[in-house]
PDB file of C-alpha atoms in Angstrom:
ATOM      1  CA  MET N 385      -8.721  -2.625  -1.004  1.00  0.00           C
ATOM      2  CA  GLY N 386      -6.963  -3.151  -4.331  1.00  0.00           C
ATOM      3  CA  ASP N 387      -8.558  -2.273  -7.610  1.00  0.00           C
ATOM      4  CA  GLY N 388      -8.469  -5.839  -8.896  1.00  0.00           C
ATOM      5  CA  ARG N 389      -5.451  -5.346 -11.135  1.00  0.00           C
ATOM      6  CA  LYS N 390      -2.723  -7.875 -10.698  1.00  0.00           C
ATOM      7  CA  GLU N 391       0.239  -6.229  -9.067  1.00  0.00           C
ATOM      8  CA  ARG N 392       3.762  -7.117 -10.134  1.00  0.00           C
ATOM      9  CA  ASN N 393       6.662  -7.766  -7.830  1.00  0.00           C
ATOM     10  CA  SER N 394       9.192  -5.103  -8.762  1.00  0.00           C
ATOM     11  CA  PHE N 395      12.276  -7.155  -7.901  1.00  0.00           C
ATOM     12  CA  MET N 396      11.305 -10.284  -9.830  1.00  0.00           C
ATOM     13  CA  PRO N 397      11.826 -10.355 -13.569  1.00  0.00           C
ATOM     14  CA  ASN N 398       8.956 -10.869 -15.948  1.00  0.00           C
ATOM     15  CA  MET N 399       9.822 -14.470 -16.718  1.00  0.00           C
ATOM     16  CA  PRO N 400       7.425 -17.241 -17.701  1.00  0.00           C
ATOM     17  CA  GLU N 401       8.670 -19.325 -14.760  1.00  0.00           C
ATOM     18  CA  TYR N 402       7.855 -16.561 -12.303  1.00  0.00           C
ATOM     19  CA  GLU N 403       4.414 -16.027 -13.819  1.00  0.00           C
ATOM     20  CA  ALA N 404       3.731 -19.768 -13.512  1.00  0.00           C
ATOM     21  CA  LEU N 405       4.749 -19.630  -9.838  1.00  0.00           C
ATOM     22  CA  ARG N 406       2.454 -16.627  -9.283  1.00  0.00           C
ATOM     23  CA  ARG N 407      -0.491 -18.492 -10.828  1.00  0.00           C
ATOM     24  CA  GLU N 408       0.223 -21.578  -8.727  1.00  0.00           C
ATOM     25  CA  TYR N 409       0.585 -19.475  -5.584  1.00  0.00           C
ATOM     26  CA  LEU N 410      -2.654 -17.642  -6.241  1.00  0.00           C
ATOM     27  CA  GLN N 411      -4.527 -20.892  -6.866  1.00  0.00           C
ATOM     28  CA  GLY N 412      -3.404 -22.177  -3.472  1.00  0.00           C
ATOM     29  CA  VAL N 413      -4.353 -18.913  -1.782  1.00  0.00           C
ATOM     30  CA  VAL N 414      -7.834 -18.994  -3.320  1.00  0.00           C
ATOM     31  CA  GLU N 415      -8.285 -22.556  -2.048  1.00  0.00           C
ATOM     32  CA  ARG N 416      -7.165 -21.565   1.465  1.00  0.00           C
ATOM     33  CA  ALA N 417      -9.440 -18.508   1.550  1.00  0.00           C
ATOM     34  CA  GLY N 418     -12.189 -20.822   2.753  1.00  0.00           C
ATOM     35  CA  GLN N 419     -10.395 -21.145   6.097  1.00  0.00           C
ATOM     36  CA  LEU N 420     -10.417 -17.382   6.515  1.00  0.00           C
ATOM     37  CA  ARG N 421     -14.058 -17.169   5.440  1.00  0.00           C
ATOM     38  CA  ALA N 422     -15.048 -19.864   7.962  1.00  0.00           C
ATOM     39  CA  GLY N 423     -13.121 -18.035  10.675  1.00  0.00           C
ATOM     40  CA  ALA N 424     -14.803 -14.708   9.878  1.00  0.00           C
ATOM     41  CA  GLU N 425     -18.238 -16.341   9.868  1.00  0.00           C
ATOM     42  CA  ALA N 426     -17.572 -18.060  13.203  1.00  0.00           C
ATOM     43  CA  LEU N 427     -16.464 -14.762  14.725  1.00  0.00           C
ATOM     44  CA  ARG N 428     -19.629 -13.030  13.486  1.00  0.00           C
ATOM     45  CA  ARG N 429     -21.822 -15.763  14.990  1.00  0.00           C
ATOM     46  CA  GLY N 430     -19.991 -15.542  18.312  1.00  0.00           C
ATOM     47  CA  GLU N 431     -18.700 -19.082  17.932  1.00  0.00           C
ATOM     48  CA  ASP N 432     -15.286 -20.388  18.782  1.00  0.00           C
ATOM     49  CA  ALA N 433     -12.647 -19.423  16.255  1.00  0.00           C
ATOM     50  CA  ASP N 434      -9.032 -20.518  16.455  1.00  0.00           C
ATOM     51  CA  LEU N 435      -7.384 -17.105  16.534  1.00  0.00           C
ATOM     52  CA  ARG N 436      -3.907 -18.623  16.540  1.00  0.00           C
ATOM     53  CA  ALA N 437      -4.618 -20.577  13.346  1.00  0.00           C
ATOM     54  CA  LEU N 438      -6.099 -17.475  11.735  1.00  0.00           C
ATOM     55  CA  ARG N 439      -3.055 -15.461  12.754  1.00  0.00           C
ATOM     56  CA  GLN N 440      -0.766 -18.094  11.275  1.00  0.00           C
ATOM     57  CA  GLU N 441      -2.673 -18.033   7.984  1.00  0.00           C
ATOM     58  CA  VAL N 442      -2.634 -14.239   7.637  1.00  0.00           C
ATOM     59  CA  HIS N 443       1.029 -14.191   8.671  1.00  0.00           C
ATOM     60  CA  LYS N 444       1.846 -16.476   5.733  1.00  0.00           C
ATOM     61  CA  LEU N 445      -0.215 -14.318   3.381  1.00  0.00           C
ATOM     62  CA  ARG N 446       1.483 -11.166   4.622  1.00  0.00           C
ATOM     63  CA  GLY N 447       4.909 -12.434   3.644  1.00  0.00           C
ATOM     64  CA  SER N 448       4.129 -14.503   0.596  1.00  0.00           C
ATOM     65  CA  GLY N 449       1.698 -12.002  -0.887  1.00  0.00           C
ATOM     66  CA  GLY N 450       4.404  -9.377  -0.959  1.00  0.00           C
ATOM     67  CA  PHE N 451       6.957 -11.758  -2.409  1.00  0.00           C
ATOM     68  CA  TYR N 452       4.653 -12.726  -5.251  1.00  0.00           C
ATOM     69  CA  GLY N 453       3.729  -9.126  -5.983  1.00  0.00           C
ATOM     70  CA  TYR N 454       0.293  -8.933  -4.364  1.00  0.00           C
ATOM     71  CA  ARG N 455       1.011  -5.872  -2.248  1.00  0.00           C
ATOM     72  CA  SER N 456      -2.628  -5.096  -1.377  1.00  0.00           C
ATOM     73  CA  LEU N 457      -3.138  -8.668  -0.179  1.00  0.00           C
ATOM     74  CA  SER N 458       0.023  -8.473   1.886  1.00  0.00           C
ATOM     75  CA  GLU N 459      -1.066  -5.178   3.464  1.00  0.00           C
ATOM     76  CA  ALA N 460      -4.565  -6.450   4.324  1.00  0.00           C
ATOM     77  CA  ALA N 461      -3.083  -9.617   5.807  1.00  0.00           C
ATOM     78  CA  GLY N 462      -0.654  -7.472   7.790  1.00  0.00           C
ATOM     79  CA  ARG N 463      -3.478  -5.431   9.320  1.00  0.00           C
ATOM     80  CA  ALA N 464      -5.293  -8.625  10.297  1.00  0.00           C
ATOM     81  CA  GLU N 465      -2.123 -10.187  11.704  1.00  0.00           C
ATOM     82  CA  ASP N 466      -1.300  -7.093  13.752  1.00  0.00           C
ATOM     83  CA  ALA N 467      -4.798  -7.006  15.268  1.00  0.00           C
ATOM     84  CA  LEU N 468      -4.755 -10.738  16.018  1.00  0.00           C
ATOM     85  CA  ASN N 469      -1.335 -10.411  17.656  1.00  0.00           C
ATOM     86  CA  LEU N 470      -2.570  -7.587  19.872  1.00  0.00           C
ATOM     87  CA  VAL N 471      -5.634  -9.587  20.918  1.00  0.00           C
ATOM     88  CA  LEU N 472      -3.683 -12.787  21.522  1.00  0.00           C
ATOM     89  CA  ASP N 473      -1.037 -10.895  23.515  1.00  0.00           C
ATOM     90  CA  GLY N 474      -3.750  -9.303  25.679  1.00  0.00           C
ATOM     91  CA  GLU N 475      -2.871  -5.788  24.522  1.00  0.00           C
ATOM     92  CA  LEU N 476      -6.220  -5.192  22.814  1.00  0.00           C
ATOM     93  CA  PRO N 477      -9.676  -6.345  23.906  1.00  0.00           C
ATOM     94  CA  ARG N 478     -11.147  -8.980  21.634  1.00  0.00           C
ATOM     95  CA  ASP N 479     -13.686  -7.525  19.192  1.00  0.00           C
ATOM     96  CA  ASP N 480     -14.958 -10.375  17.055  1.00  0.00           C
ATOM     97  CA  ALA N 481     -16.791  -8.101  14.605  1.00  0.00           C
ATOM     98  CA  GLN N 482     -13.631  -6.068  13.982  1.00  0.00           C
ATOM     99  CA  LEU N 483     -11.534  -9.205  13.524  1.00  0.00           C
ATOM    100  CA  ALA N 484     -14.112 -10.613  11.099  1.00  0.00           C
ATOM    101  CA  ASP N 485     -14.037  -7.345   9.127  1.00  0.00           C
ATOM    102  CA  LEU N 486     -10.246  -7.528   8.872  1.00  0.00           C
ATOM    103  CA  LEU N 487     -10.447 -11.129   7.647  1.00  0.00           C
ATOM    104  CA  ASP N 488     -13.077 -10.063   5.109  1.00  0.00           C
ATOM    105  CA  GLN N 489     -10.629  -7.475   3.784  1.00  0.00           C
ATOM    106  CA  VAL N 490      -8.026 -10.192   3.257  1.00  0.00           C
ATOM    107  CA  ILE N 491     -10.598 -12.368   1.484  1.00  0.00           C
ATOM    108  CA  ALA N 492     -11.599  -9.421  -0.726  1.00  0.00           C
ATOM    109  CA  GLU N 493      -7.964  -8.929  -1.733  1.00  0.00           C
ATOM    110  CA  ILE N 494      -7.633 -12.612  -2.575  1.00  0.00           C
ATOM    111  CA  GLU N 495     -10.746 -12.402  -4.720  1.00  0.00           C
ATOM    112  CA  ALA N 496      -9.519  -9.207  -6.426  1.00  0.00           C
ATOM    113  CA  ALA N 497      -6.163 -10.801  -7.230  1.00  0.00           C
ATOM    114  CA  ALA N 498      -7.873 -13.867  -8.658  1.00  0.00           C
ATOM    115  CA  LYS N 499      -9.906 -11.853 -11.196  1.00  0.00           C
TER     116      LYS N 499
END
């Protein structure tokens, strides 16, 4: 997990426009974190969770997090996406507790970036 410091995208200049885009991006990510939280909670309770929708959400975070300079978020989302892909492709048995833990790591990175 990241240390809460805001990471900077090394290939984007330090421009006010870019910083405004980062803030807007992060605000949207924080708002969407509720979907991940609900998915993790459903998995922990043994309820139905839409794994495809969760995979789609972490896939977006994996790519966009890196673009906007949130490397730790991107890496956590990547671990969750990889596990969800393996489960959905039948290459890994479904372990709801493990999937929930991976989603929690993504949520923790979102929260750290928002500080």
